[in-house]
Short mmCIF file of C-alpha atoms in Angstrom, two decimals:
data_model
loop_
_atom_site.label_atom_id
_atom_site.label_comp_id
_atom_site.label_asym_id
_atom_site.label_seq_id
_atom_site.Cartn_x
_atom_site.Cartn_y
_atom_site.Cartn_z
CA MET A 14 -62.43 -77.28 -62.36
CA ALA A 15 -60.13 -76.33 -59.23
CA GLN A 16 -57.07 -76.18 -61.62
CA LYS A 17 -59.40 -73.55 -63.92
CA GLN A 18 -59.94 -71.72 -60.66
CA GLU A 19 -56.28 -71.08 -59.78
CA THR A 20 -55.76 -70.02 -63.31
CA GLU A 21 -58.61 -67.35 -63.62
CA THR A 22 -57.54 -64.00 -64.03
CA PRO A 23 -59.15 -60.43 -63.39
CA ALA A 24 -58.97 -60.19 -67.41
CA GLU A 25 -61.42 -63.61 -67.37
CA PHE A 26 -63.66 -62.07 -64.75
CA GLU A 27 -63.74 -58.45 -67.02
CA GLU A 28 -65.16 -60.90 -70.09
CA VAL A 29 -67.34 -63.22 -68.42
CA LEU A 30 -69.36 -59.84 -66.52
CA ASN A 31 -69.66 -58.41 -69.98
CA ARG A 32 -70.87 -61.41 -71.41
CA GLU A 33 -73.35 -62.11 -68.73
CA VAL A 34 -74.31 -58.60 -68.04
CA GLY A 35 -73.23 -56.47 -70.94
CA GLN A 36 -70.90 -53.34 -71.07
CA PHE A 37 -73.82 -51.00 -71.76
CA GLY A 38 -77.64 -51.18 -71.70
CA ARG A 39 -80.40 -50.11 -69.93
CA PHE A 40 -79.36 -51.07 -66.49
CA GLN A 41 -76.35 -48.53 -67.16
CA LEU A 42 -78.24 -45.89 -68.84
CA ILE A 43 -80.54 -46.07 -66.22
CA ASN A 44 -77.97 -45.46 -63.35
CA LEU A 45 -75.67 -43.01 -65.57
CA LEU A 46 -78.92 -40.70 -65.73
CA LEU A 47 -79.58 -40.92 -62.39
CA LEU A 48 -76.08 -40.15 -61.85
CA ALA A 49 -76.36 -37.12 -63.12
CA LEU A 50 -77.87 -35.04 -60.38
CA PRO A 51 -75.07 -35.50 -57.50
CA ALA A 52 -73.07 -34.38 -60.85
CA ILE A 53 -74.86 -31.36 -61.34
CA SER A 54 -74.89 -30.32 -57.34
CA SER A 55 -71.10 -30.58 -57.27
CA GLY A 56 -71.17 -28.29 -60.08
CA PHE A 57 -72.97 -25.96 -57.80
CA LEU A 58 -70.56 -26.55 -54.67
CA ALA A 59 -67.92 -25.93 -57.12
CA GLY A 60 -69.24 -22.41 -58.28
CA ASP A 61 -71.66 -21.06 -56.03
CA TYR A 62 -68.81 -18.54 -54.60
CA ASN A 63 -68.45 -16.64 -57.91
CA PHE A 64 -71.76 -14.99 -56.98
CA THR A 65 -72.81 -15.36 -53.40
CA ALA A 66 -69.60 -13.79 -52.43
CA ALA A 67 -69.32 -12.32 -55.68
CA ARG A 68 -67.07 -8.55 -56.13
CA LEU A 69 -69.78 -5.63 -55.96
CA PRO A 70 -69.69 -2.90 -58.34
CA LEU A 71 -69.08 -0.07 -56.08
CA ARG A 72 -67.84 3.87 -56.15
CA CYS A 73 -67.00 6.41 -53.28
CA ALA A 74 -70.10 8.12 -52.05
CA ILE A 75 -69.42 11.66 -53.58
CA PRO A 76 -71.97 13.74 -50.74
CA GLU A 77 -70.87 16.92 -52.77
CA CYS A 78 -72.71 15.67 -55.78
CA ASP A 79 -74.77 12.34 -55.30
CA GLY A 80 -78.62 13.22 -54.58
CA GLU A 81 -81.12 11.41 -52.15
CA SER A 82 -81.10 8.67 -55.01
CA PRO A 83 -77.10 8.33 -56.28
CA VAL A 84 -76.61 6.54 -59.32
CA TYR A 85 -73.61 3.86 -59.79
CA ASP A 86 -72.08 5.62 -62.93
CA PRO A 87 -73.31 9.08 -63.18
CA ASP A 88 -71.69 11.03 -66.36
CA TRP A 89 -69.74 13.40 -63.98
CA ILE A 90 -67.97 10.28 -62.02
CA LEU A 91 -64.39 11.03 -63.63
CA ASN A 92 -64.45 14.37 -62.37
CA ALA A 93 -64.68 12.62 -58.92
CA VAL A 94 -63.06 9.37 -59.16
CA PRO A 95 -59.87 8.30 -60.60
CA LYS A 96 -59.88 6.82 -64.71
CA THR A 97 -58.37 2.56 -64.29
CA ASP A 98 -58.21 0.46 -67.48
CA THR A 99 -61.20 -1.06 -66.73
CA GLY A 100 -63.19 2.03 -65.78
CA PHE A 101 -63.06 4.08 -62.66
CA ALA A 102 -61.46 3.43 -59.16
CA ASP A 103 -64.16 1.85 -57.10
CA CYS A 104 -62.34 2.16 -53.31
CA THR A 105 -60.52 5.77 -53.71
CA ARG A 106 -61.59 9.25 -55.05
CA PHE A 107 -60.51 12.40 -55.36
CA ALA A 108 -60.14 14.95 -52.60
CA PRO A 109 -62.44 17.62 -52.41
CA ILE A 110 -61.43 21.20 -52.36
CA ASN A 111 -64.67 22.71 -50.72
CA SER A 112 -67.23 20.21 -49.21
CA SER A 113 -69.53 22.30 -48.17
CA LEU A 114 -70.82 23.20 -51.90
CA ILE A 115 -73.46 20.69 -53.41
CA TYR A 116 -73.31 20.46 -57.14
CA ASN A 117 -76.06 17.58 -57.79
CA ASP A 118 -76.57 18.11 -61.51
CA THR A 119 -72.85 19.28 -62.91
CA CYS A 120 -70.46 18.37 -60.00
CA PRO A 121 -67.44 19.97 -61.71
CA ALA A 122 -63.73 18.94 -61.87
CA GLN A 123 -62.89 22.22 -60.67
CA ILE A 124 -64.22 21.22 -57.13
CA PHE A 125 -62.19 18.25 -56.53
CA ASP A 126 -57.94 18.40 -56.08
CA LYS A 127 -56.56 15.70 -58.83
CA LYS A 128 -53.40 15.20 -57.01
CA LYS A 129 -54.74 13.90 -53.96
CA ILE A 130 -56.55 10.37 -53.81
CA VAL A 131 -58.22 9.60 -50.55
CA ASN A 132 -60.25 6.48 -49.31
CA CYS A 133 -63.88 6.19 -49.26
CA ASP A 134 -65.97 7.12 -46.65
CA GLY A 135 -68.77 5.48 -47.92
CA PHE A 136 -70.28 3.54 -51.25
CA VAL A 137 -72.85 3.67 -53.93
CA TYR A 138 -73.25 0.29 -55.60
CA GLY A 139 -74.49 -1.07 -59.06
CA ARG A 140 -75.67 -4.08 -57.03
CA THR A 141 -75.98 -5.39 -53.70
CA ASN A 142 -76.57 -9.48 -53.78
CA SER A 143 -73.14 -10.43 -52.58
CA VAL A 144 -71.87 -10.84 -48.82
CA VAL A 145 -69.78 -8.11 -49.37
CA TYR A 146 -72.59 -5.95 -48.92
CA ASP A 147 -73.94 -7.96 -45.84
CA PHE A 148 -71.28 -8.29 -43.89
CA GLY A 149 -69.21 -4.76 -44.72
CA ILE A 150 -65.79 -5.50 -46.68
CA GLU A 151 -66.17 -3.72 -49.46
CA CYS A 152 -62.48 -2.97 -50.37
CA GLN A 153 -60.99 -6.14 -48.47
CA GLU A 154 -60.36 -8.17 -52.01
CA TRP A 155 -57.86 -10.31 -49.84
CA ILE A 156 -60.38 -11.03 -47.16
CA ARG A 157 -63.53 -11.51 -49.83
CA THR A 158 -61.42 -14.15 -51.76
CA LEU A 159 -60.80 -16.29 -48.58
CA SER A 160 -64.29 -17.82 -49.31
CA ILE A 161 -62.88 -19.35 -52.67
CA THR A 162 -59.39 -20.13 -50.96
CA LEU A 163 -61.45 -22.11 -48.55
CA ASN A 164 -63.54 -23.73 -51.07
CA SER A 165 -60.39 -24.93 -52.42
CA VAL A 166 -58.73 -25.87 -49.32
CA GLY A 167 -62.06 -27.93 -48.54
CA ALA A 168 -61.92 -29.67 -51.97
CA MET A 169 -58.42 -30.76 -50.49
CA VAL A 170 -59.90 -32.59 -47.16
CA ALA A 171 -62.96 -34.34 -49.53
CA LEU A 172 -60.47 -36.05 -51.68
CA PRO A 173 -59.32 -38.70 -48.79
CA LEU A 174 -62.61 -38.53 -46.76
CA ALA A 175 -64.61 -39.52 -50.22
CA GLY A 176 -62.15 -42.26 -50.90
CA PHE A 177 -62.38 -43.39 -47.10
CA VAL A 178 -66.41 -43.41 -47.11
CA SER A 179 -67.00 -44.72 -50.66
CA ASP A 180 -64.45 -47.58 -50.04
CA TYR A 181 -65.86 -48.57 -46.61
CA PHE A 182 -69.39 -48.02 -46.95
CA GLY A 183 -69.89 -48.59 -50.59
CA ARG A 184 -70.49 -46.06 -53.90
CA ARG A 185 -74.39 -45.52 -52.84
CA ILE A 186 -74.37 -44.85 -49.37
CA SER A 187 -71.11 -42.32 -49.90
CA ILE A 188 -73.30 -40.18 -52.58
CA VAL A 189 -76.41 -39.95 -49.96
CA PHE A 190 -74.08 -38.99 -47.20
CA PHE A 191 -72.32 -36.09 -49.21
CA ALA A 192 -75.92 -34.69 -50.37
CA PHE A 193 -77.04 -34.83 -46.55
CA ASN A 194 -73.94 -32.43 -46.06
CA ILE A 195 -74.46 -30.25 -49.03
CA VAL A 196 -78.30 -29.80 -48.09
CA VAL A 197 -77.47 -29.55 -44.41
CA ILE A 198 -74.63 -27.15 -44.48
CA GLY A 199 -75.75 -25.31 -47.19
CA ILE A 200 -79.31 -24.18 -45.11
CA ILE A 201 -76.56 -22.88 -42.56
CA LYS A 202 -74.27 -21.02 -44.58
CA ALA A 203 -77.58 -19.04 -46.20
CA PHE A 204 -78.41 -18.34 -42.75
CA SER A 205 -74.90 -17.16 -41.65
CA VAL A 206 -74.68 -14.43 -39.38
CA ASN A 207 -71.42 -12.64 -39.78
CA TYR A 208 -68.11 -13.42 -42.77
CA VAL A 209 -66.67 -15.83 -39.95
CA MET A 210 -69.86 -18.06 -40.07
CA TYR A 211 -70.06 -17.62 -43.79
CA LEU A 212 -66.31 -18.67 -44.34
CA VAL A 213 -66.31 -21.59 -42.15
CA THR A 214 -69.33 -23.19 -43.76
CA GLN A 215 -67.98 -22.38 -46.83
CA PHE A 216 -65.28 -24.64 -46.15
CA ALA A 217 -67.51 -27.35 -44.27
CA HIS A 218 -69.68 -27.54 -47.52
CA THR A 219 -66.48 -28.48 -49.60
CA ALA A 220 -64.75 -30.67 -47.06
CA PHE A 221 -67.77 -32.56 -46.19
CA GLY A 222 -70.05 -32.67 -49.54
CA GLY A 223 -66.99 -32.28 -52.44
CA GLY A 224 -66.84 -36.29 -52.12
CA ILE A 225 -69.96 -36.58 -53.64
CA PHE A 226 -68.79 -36.20 -57.46
CA SER A 227 -65.86 -38.59 -56.82
CA ALA A 228 -67.78 -41.23 -55.37
CA ALA A 229 -70.57 -40.88 -58.56
CA TYR A 230 -67.81 -40.56 -60.86
CA ILE A 231 -66.20 -44.34 -59.73
CA LEU A 232 -69.87 -45.69 -59.30
CA ALA A 233 -70.38 -44.46 -63.44
CA ALA A 234 -67.10 -45.98 -64.08
CA GLU A 235 -67.67 -49.20 -62.07
CA ILE A 236 -70.99 -50.39 -63.89
CA VAL A 237 -70.22 -49.83 -67.73
CA GLY A 238 -67.46 -51.80 -69.59
CA PRO A 239 -64.29 -51.32 -70.57
CA LYS A 240 -65.77 -49.83 -74.02
CA PHE A 241 -67.78 -47.55 -72.30
CA ARG A 242 -65.73 -46.29 -69.76
CA VAL A 243 -64.14 -42.97 -71.65
CA PRO A 244 -67.38 -41.95 -72.73
CA ALA A 245 -69.27 -42.71 -69.29
CA GLY A 246 -66.34 -40.38 -67.46
CA CYS A 247 -66.74 -37.53 -70.51
CA MET A 248 -70.53 -37.45 -69.79
CA MET A 249 -69.94 -37.16 -65.83
CA SER A 250 -67.82 -34.22 -66.95
CA SER A 251 -70.25 -33.09 -69.10
CA VAL A 252 -72.99 -33.21 -66.67
CA PHE A 253 -70.78 -31.61 -64.18
CA THR A 254 -69.77 -28.77 -66.24
CA LEU A 255 -73.42 -27.88 -66.75
CA GLY A 256 -74.19 -27.59 -63.07
CA LEU A 257 -71.43 -25.10 -63.22
CA ALA A 258 -73.16 -23.20 -66.02
CA LEU A 259 -76.60 -23.66 -64.22
CA VAL A 260 -74.56 -21.71 -60.96
CA GLY A 261 -74.72 -18.43 -63.47
CA ALA A 262 -78.04 -18.96 -65.16
CA ILE A 263 -80.05 -19.45 -61.70
CA ALA A 264 -77.90 -15.99 -60.02
CA SER A 265 -78.99 -14.20 -63.08
CA LEU A 266 -82.56 -15.12 -61.77
CA VAL A 267 -82.63 -15.03 -58.15
CA GLU A 268 -80.77 -12.10 -56.57
CA ASN A 269 -80.90 -11.98 -53.22
CA TRP A 270 -77.16 -14.50 -52.14
CA ARG A 271 -79.18 -16.23 -49.49
CA ASN A 272 -82.05 -17.15 -51.33
CA LEU A 273 -79.52 -18.08 -54.10
CA THR A 274 -77.97 -20.46 -51.74
CA LEU A 275 -81.38 -21.87 -50.59
CA THR A 276 -82.14 -22.66 -54.67
CA TYR A 277 -78.53 -24.24 -55.23
CA PHE A 278 -78.91 -26.53 -52.08
CA VAL A 279 -82.26 -27.66 -51.01
CA PRO A 280 -83.31 -29.38 -54.04
CA VAL A 281 -80.30 -31.68 -53.57
CA SER A 282 -81.87 -33.44 -50.56
CA VAL A 283 -83.98 -35.67 -53.82
CA VAL A 284 -80.97 -37.12 -53.51
CA PHE A 285 -81.81 -39.10 -50.36
CA SER A 286 -83.92 -41.08 -52.07
CA TYR A 287 -80.87 -42.82 -54.23
CA TYR A 288 -80.35 -44.89 -50.98
CA TRP A 289 -83.42 -47.13 -52.42
CA ILE A 290 -83.61 -46.38 -56.31
CA VAL A 291 -79.76 -46.69 -57.07
CA CYS A 292 -77.93 -50.12 -57.74
CA GLU A 293 -74.67 -50.31 -55.43
CA SER A 294 -71.80 -50.90 -57.51
CA HIS A 295 -71.35 -54.97 -57.99
CA ARG A 296 -68.01 -54.79 -58.14
CA TRP A 297 -67.63 -53.03 -54.42
CA LEU A 298 -69.88 -55.50 -53.28
CA LEU A 299 -67.44 -58.37 -54.40
CA SER A 300 -64.67 -56.50 -53.14
CA LYS A 301 -65.89 -56.68 -49.96
CA ASP A 302 -66.73 -60.37 -50.27
CA LYS A 303 -70.73 -59.30 -49.72
CA THR A 304 -71.74 -62.23 -52.04
CA GLU A 305 -75.49 -62.15 -51.30
CA GLU A 306 -75.66 -58.48 -51.78
CA ALA A 307 -73.65 -58.83 -54.83
CA GLN A 308 -75.56 -61.54 -56.70
CA VAL A 309 -79.01 -59.37 -56.41
CA ALA A 310 -77.18 -56.52 -57.63
CA LEU A 311 -75.80 -58.30 -60.78
CA GLU A 312 -79.07 -59.97 -61.04
CA ARG A 313 -80.94 -57.01 -61.30
CA ALA A 314 -78.34 -55.57 -63.67
CA ALA A 315 -78.45 -58.61 -66.19
CA ARG A 316 -82.55 -58.75 -66.19
CA LEU A 317 -82.84 -54.76 -67.38
CA ASN A 318 -80.43 -55.55 -69.96
CA GLY A 319 -82.56 -58.16 -70.78
CA ARG A 320 -80.22 -60.91 -69.89
CA LYS A 321 -79.97 -64.08 -67.44
CA ILE A 322 -76.79 -64.84 -65.71
CA ASN A 323 -75.98 -68.71 -65.89
CA ASP A 324 -75.37 -70.91 -62.80
CA GLU A 325 -71.64 -71.17 -63.53
CA SER A 326 -70.87 -67.77 -64.31
CA MET A 327 -72.70 -66.74 -61.17
CA LYS A 328 -70.74 -68.78 -59.21
CA PHE A 329 -67.09 -68.10 -60.90
CA LEU A 330 -68.37 -63.66 -61.01
CA LEU A 331 -69.49 -64.17 -56.92
CA THR A 332 -65.73 -65.37 -56.18
CA ALA A 333 -63.26 -64.25 -58.67
CA ILE A 334 -62.64 -60.82 -56.95
CA PRO A 335 -62.54 -62.00 -53.15
CA ARG A 336 -59.76 -64.61 -54.40
CA ASN A 337 -57.48 -62.14 -56.72
CA ASN A 338 -57.56 -59.71 -53.72
CA ASN A 339 -56.79 -62.72 -50.97
CA ASN A 340 -53.66 -63.35 -53.40
CA THR A 341 -52.12 -59.84 -53.59
CA GLU A 342 -49.07 -58.93 -51.83
CA ASN A 343 -48.43 -55.90 -49.76
CA GLU A 344 -45.27 -53.74 -50.77
CA ASN A 345 -43.62 -50.48 -49.39
CA LEU A 346 -44.80 -48.20 -52.43
CA ILE A 347 -42.86 -44.95 -51.25
CA PHE A 348 -39.90 -47.20 -50.85
CA ARG A 349 -40.06 -48.38 -54.25
CA VAL A 350 -40.36 -45.27 -55.49
CA ILE A 351 -38.10 -43.54 -54.00
CA LYS A 352 -35.29 -46.38 -55.03
CA SER A 353 -36.49 -45.71 -59.02
CA PRO A 354 -35.09 -42.94 -60.85
CA VAL A 355 -37.68 -43.58 -63.41
CA MET A 356 -40.88 -43.78 -61.36
CA LEU A 357 -39.33 -41.09 -58.84
CA LYS A 358 -39.28 -38.39 -62.00
CA ARG A 359 -42.61 -39.51 -62.83
CA CYS A 360 -44.13 -39.22 -59.19
CA CYS A 361 -42.48 -35.20 -59.16
CA THR A 362 -44.24 -34.31 -63.03
CA THR A 363 -47.52 -35.57 -62.97
CA PRO A 364 -48.50 -33.55 -60.04
CA ILE A 365 -47.00 -30.41 -61.83
CA TYR A 366 -49.38 -30.82 -64.77
CA TRP A 367 -52.48 -31.50 -62.37
CA ILE A 368 -51.41 -28.23 -60.31
CA ALA A 369 -51.06 -26.14 -63.62
CA THR A 370 -54.00 -27.41 -64.81
CA THR A 371 -56.44 -27.06 -62.12
CA PHE A 372 -55.13 -23.55 -61.26
CA ILE A 373 -55.80 -22.51 -65.16
CA TYR A 374 -59.09 -24.08 -65.17
CA TYR A 375 -60.59 -22.46 -61.94
CA GLY A 376 -58.42 -19.45 -62.82
CA LEU A 377 -60.13 -18.75 -65.88
CA THR A 378 -64.21 -19.60 -64.32
CA ILE A 379 -63.36 -17.38 -61.20
CA ASN A 380 -62.09 -14.65 -63.17
CA SER A 381 -64.73 -14.59 -65.98
CA VAL A 382 -67.25 -12.62 -63.64
CA SER A 383 -64.65 -9.46 -64.13
CA LEU A 384 -64.88 -10.04 -67.94
CA SER A 385 -66.91 -6.93 -69.90
CA GLY A 386 -70.25 -7.43 -70.80
CA ASN A 387 -72.39 -9.31 -69.20
CA MET A 388 -71.26 -11.17 -65.93
CA TYR A 389 -74.01 -14.12 -66.15
CA LEU A 390 -73.46 -14.91 -69.68
CA ASN A 391 -70.07 -14.39 -69.67
CA TYR A 392 -69.84 -17.04 -66.49
CA VAL A 393 -72.34 -19.15 -68.55
CA LEU A 394 -70.59 -19.16 -71.65
CA VAL A 395 -66.94 -19.94 -70.21
CA THR A 396 -68.13 -23.26 -68.37
CA LEU A 397 -70.34 -24.49 -71.45
CA VAL A 398 -67.13 -24.27 -73.53
CA GLU A 399 -65.65 -26.85 -71.69
CA ILE A 400 -67.92 -29.49 -72.94
CA PRO A 401 -66.74 -29.33 -76.76
CA GLY A 402 -63.26 -29.85 -74.97
CA PHE A 403 -64.01 -33.00 -73.19
CA TRP A 404 -65.50 -34.70 -76.39
CA THR A 405 -62.59 -33.38 -78.55
CA ALA A 406 -60.06 -35.20 -76.23
CA TYR A 407 -61.95 -38.22 -76.48
CA LEU A 408 -62.31 -37.87 -80.39
CA VAL A 409 -58.53 -37.30 -81.04
CA LEU A 410 -56.84 -39.23 -78.00
CA ASP A 411 -56.99 -42.54 -79.85
CA LYS A 412 -56.15 -41.05 -83.29
CA PHE A 413 -52.92 -38.49 -82.16
CA GLY A 414 -51.71 -39.77 -79.26
CA ARG A 415 -51.75 -38.44 -75.68
CA LYS A 416 -48.20 -36.76 -75.51
CA VAL A 417 -49.37 -34.46 -78.64
CA THR A 418 -53.13 -33.82 -77.59
CA LEU A 419 -51.66 -32.83 -74.26
CA LEU A 420 -48.87 -30.31 -75.80
CA ILE A 421 -50.73 -28.43 -78.11
CA GLY A 422 -53.87 -28.11 -75.86
CA TYR A 423 -51.18 -26.98 -73.28
CA MET A 424 -49.57 -24.53 -75.78
CA LEU A 425 -53.01 -22.87 -77.39
CA CYS A 426 -54.40 -22.35 -74.20
CA ALA A 427 -51.03 -20.51 -73.47
CA VAL A 428 -51.38 -18.65 -76.47
CA CYS A 429 -54.69 -17.80 -75.68
CA CYS A 430 -54.13 -16.15 -72.56
CA PHE A 431 -50.86 -14.43 -73.01
CA ALA A 432 -52.99 -12.89 -76.06
CA PHE A 433 -56.15 -11.94 -73.69
CA ALA A 434 -53.59 -9.96 -71.69
CA PHE A 435 -52.67 -7.46 -74.12
CA THR A 436 -55.88 -7.06 -76.07
CA PRO A 437 -57.85 -3.89 -75.04
CA LYS A 438 -60.91 -4.73 -73.22
CA SER A 439 -62.97 -2.47 -75.70
CA TYR A 440 -62.32 -5.23 -78.43
CA TYR A 441 -64.84 -7.57 -76.47
CA VAL A 442 -65.56 -9.94 -79.21
CA LEU A 443 -62.31 -10.66 -79.49
CA SER A 444 -61.19 -10.72 -76.16
CA LEU A 445 -64.04 -13.10 -75.21
CA SER A 446 -63.12 -15.67 -77.96
CA LEU A 447 -59.54 -15.87 -76.62
CA TYR A 448 -60.57 -16.55 -72.91
CA LEU A 449 -63.43 -19.03 -74.25
CA LEU A 450 -60.89 -20.96 -76.69
CA GLY A 451 -58.25 -20.83 -73.02
CA LYS A 452 -60.89 -22.30 -71.22
CA TYR A 453 -61.93 -24.53 -74.07
CA CYS A 454 -58.23 -26.11 -73.92
CA THR A 455 -58.68 -26.50 -70.58
CA GLY A 456 -61.18 -29.28 -70.89
CA LEU A 457 -59.31 -30.94 -73.73
CA VAL A 458 -56.40 -31.07 -71.45
CA MET A 459 -58.25 -31.86 -68.54
CA THR A 460 -60.04 -35.28 -70.03
CA SER A 461 -56.35 -36.21 -71.71
CA LEU A 462 -54.85 -35.88 -68.46
CA TYR A 463 -56.85 -38.44 -66.53
CA LEU A 464 -56.22 -40.82 -69.29
CA PHE A 465 -52.40 -40.10 -69.54
CA THR A 466 -52.03 -40.13 -65.41
CA SER A 467 -53.68 -43.26 -65.08
CA GLU A 468 -51.67 -44.92 -68.17
CA LEU A 469 -48.54 -44.05 -66.57
CA TYR A 470 -48.60 -45.94 -63.84
CA PRO A 471 -49.17 -50.26 -62.76
CA THR A 472 -52.80 -51.15 -62.57
CA ARG A 473 -52.25 -52.34 -58.68
CA HIS A 474 -51.22 -48.96 -57.54
CA ARG A 475 -52.89 -46.90 -60.32
CA HIS A 476 -55.70 -45.26 -58.04
CA SER A 477 -53.16 -44.34 -55.59
CA PHE A 478 -50.60 -42.62 -58.06
CA LEU A 479 -53.78 -40.75 -59.83
CA GLY A 480 -55.06 -39.70 -56.32
CA PHE A 481 -51.55 -38.62 -55.31
CA SER A 482 -51.50 -36.53 -58.36
CA SER A 483 -54.72 -35.21 -58.33
CA MET A 484 -54.72 -34.12 -54.76
CA LEU A 485 -51.57 -32.02 -54.96
CA GLY A 486 -53.33 -30.53 -57.95
CA ARG A 487 -55.63 -28.87 -55.29
CA ILE A 488 -52.69 -26.65 -55.06
CA GLY A 489 -53.68 -24.91 -57.98
CA THR A 490 -57.04 -24.55 -57.17
CA VAL A 491 -55.86 -22.87 -53.59
CA ILE A 492 -53.30 -20.22 -55.68
CA ALA A 493 -55.79 -20.02 -58.19
CA SER A 494 -58.19 -17.97 -55.21
CA PHE A 495 -55.40 -15.22 -54.98
CA THR A 496 -55.79 -14.17 -58.66
CA PRO A 497 -58.62 -11.78 -58.50
CA PRO A 498 -57.06 -9.17 -56.07
CA LEU A 499 -53.95 -9.09 -58.54
CA MET A 500 -56.51 -7.57 -61.10
CA ASP A 501 -56.26 -4.18 -58.96
CA TYR A 502 -52.82 -3.79 -60.13
CA TRP A 503 -52.98 -4.95 -63.68
CA SER A 504 -56.00 -6.76 -65.50
CA GLY A 505 -53.56 -8.77 -67.36
CA ILE A 506 -51.61 -10.48 -64.29
CA PRO A 507 -53.64 -13.30 -63.85
CA SER A 508 -53.54 -14.53 -67.83
CA VAL A 509 -49.94 -14.11 -68.21
CA MET A 510 -49.67 -16.41 -64.73
CA PHE A 511 -52.18 -18.69 -66.50
CA GLY A 512 -49.79 -18.51 -69.84
CA VAL A 513 -46.69 -19.13 -67.97
CA MET A 514 -47.75 -22.37 -66.25
CA SER A 515 -49.40 -23.82 -69.19
CA THR A 516 -46.33 -23.35 -71.17
CA LEU A 517 -44.39 -25.27 -68.61
CA ALA A 518 -46.86 -27.83 -68.14
CA GLY A 519 -46.60 -28.36 -71.74
CA VAL A 520 -42.66 -28.60 -71.92
CA LEU A 521 -42.80 -31.00 -68.81
CA VAL A 522 -45.29 -33.29 -71.05
CA LEU A 523 -42.32 -33.90 -73.32
CA THR A 524 -40.28 -35.40 -70.43
CA GLN A 525 -42.61 -38.56 -70.73
CA PRO A 526 -43.23 -41.60 -72.63
CA GLU A 527 -45.97 -42.15 -74.96
CA THR A 528 -48.53 -44.10 -73.66
CA PHE A 529 -50.75 -44.61 -76.92
CA GLY A 530 -50.67 -48.09 -78.61
CA LYS A 531 -48.50 -49.14 -75.66
CA ARG A 532 -50.04 -51.70 -72.94
CA VAL A 533 -50.58 -50.40 -70.11
CA PRO A 534 -48.55 -51.38 -67.39
CA ASP A 535 -49.31 -53.95 -64.94
CA THR A 536 -46.49 -54.23 -62.70
CA PHE A 537 -44.02 -51.57 -61.00
CA GLU A 538 -41.14 -53.21 -63.42
CA ASP A 539 -43.59 -52.39 -66.55
CA ALA A 540 -43.97 -49.42 -65.59
CA GLU A 541 -40.63 -48.27 -65.63
CA LEU A 542 -40.06 -49.90 -69.07
CA LEU A 543 -42.58 -48.02 -70.41
CA GLY A 544 -41.31 -46.29 -73.57
CA LYS A 545 -38.37 -48.33 -73.91
CA MET A 546 -39.93 -51.37 -75.82
#
């Protein structure tokens, strides 16, 4: 028996676990449904600024023509305000020739000097449900988008924090911890007294609450068998996207941004109950040598799946992971990467994929509220179209390979972005279709990229390399936050930037080996030889 234990491997652990507990059953289904709520709340966290800090439709007040109840877009507006490719200017007007006369009904063009453009002294709003109105930051687009930037920077802080809390305290406690932060900081944000306070809470919200999705995602991946990990990942991503879509749907019903913030985040307090009702990952418990708790978790999982673990299998499961962990060796990973040209090139390339993908993904989401038509409907459509992309990746990755799927996804996205930039806004259906197809491609690419990146690196360091690429990828979300103000110069600038980055990423995909059909590398040496055998 002792000799058998010495030769037991992680593969045998997986085999015993899948046989005794089951890869997918009632236990996994119940917990995946429960984990949907943290994923949805993460969607709220990632998208609320699109409406609470939205750019408002506004124009200069025209005292010569506006009556007691001014209309945002009266028939005479182009007599007083310069025309733009999206309608009319919101922060400038023509200088009046004689401001002592009042023309409430006609407002003729003759009373304005079309050669002299001046800044607004006051504003007329199409709507006022944004921090822009409450805190007086009209026509300060770079200041307004700081909320988006700090949300992205906060997400970069959330990644290592989530890893520490989740690995040290457990997946379940991590979910509850981040849910608590989401609720408390969300309430404080709703009562912000100035824009600085709003910005601070916006950063803190994602920095100390943004880890809820990764904790839920890891727990979902750890409770299902290998055969169901990709579908479970697609499900979690789809539910996150559903949360993003609900951001727009709820915003269309709740106008005041403070009430909207409370509507998003106060219900997340339901997740506090997960401390008692969600099962902790038995893999995490075993990795921490918490054998008694792990045994309870394994027995509960097996019972819910209609199974019973025999004593010999239970003894093996309770000792396999701690023994394997104790046999691992310490090594200087950074030094090994620097010495290996293959791995160094790979470590320089995969983060570019992630930066490009997150830049396009969040850029298209952020700018969707500026599309012509109903801003709420546009936002909901742009988010929901990702879901078919996730599941398309699941269907085609094992048929056509990782590189082909990524290359087609990136290049099709680039074509759509370039075409959208030069499509007249009057062609609403065509421009929206191009935009949606481009966003669909980001869903396809995102799911494929997770798998492709994981398969390029060795098992022991896979999480570290994936986390490294993903964290650097957040640079893309930060850059994306600066794209809305560029539309003041030309509305197509962001789309052209998305097209360029998508093309670059597509070309770089060709520099890496195909992983489809290859054995996943277990050691550093295996990863270096990938594509050569």
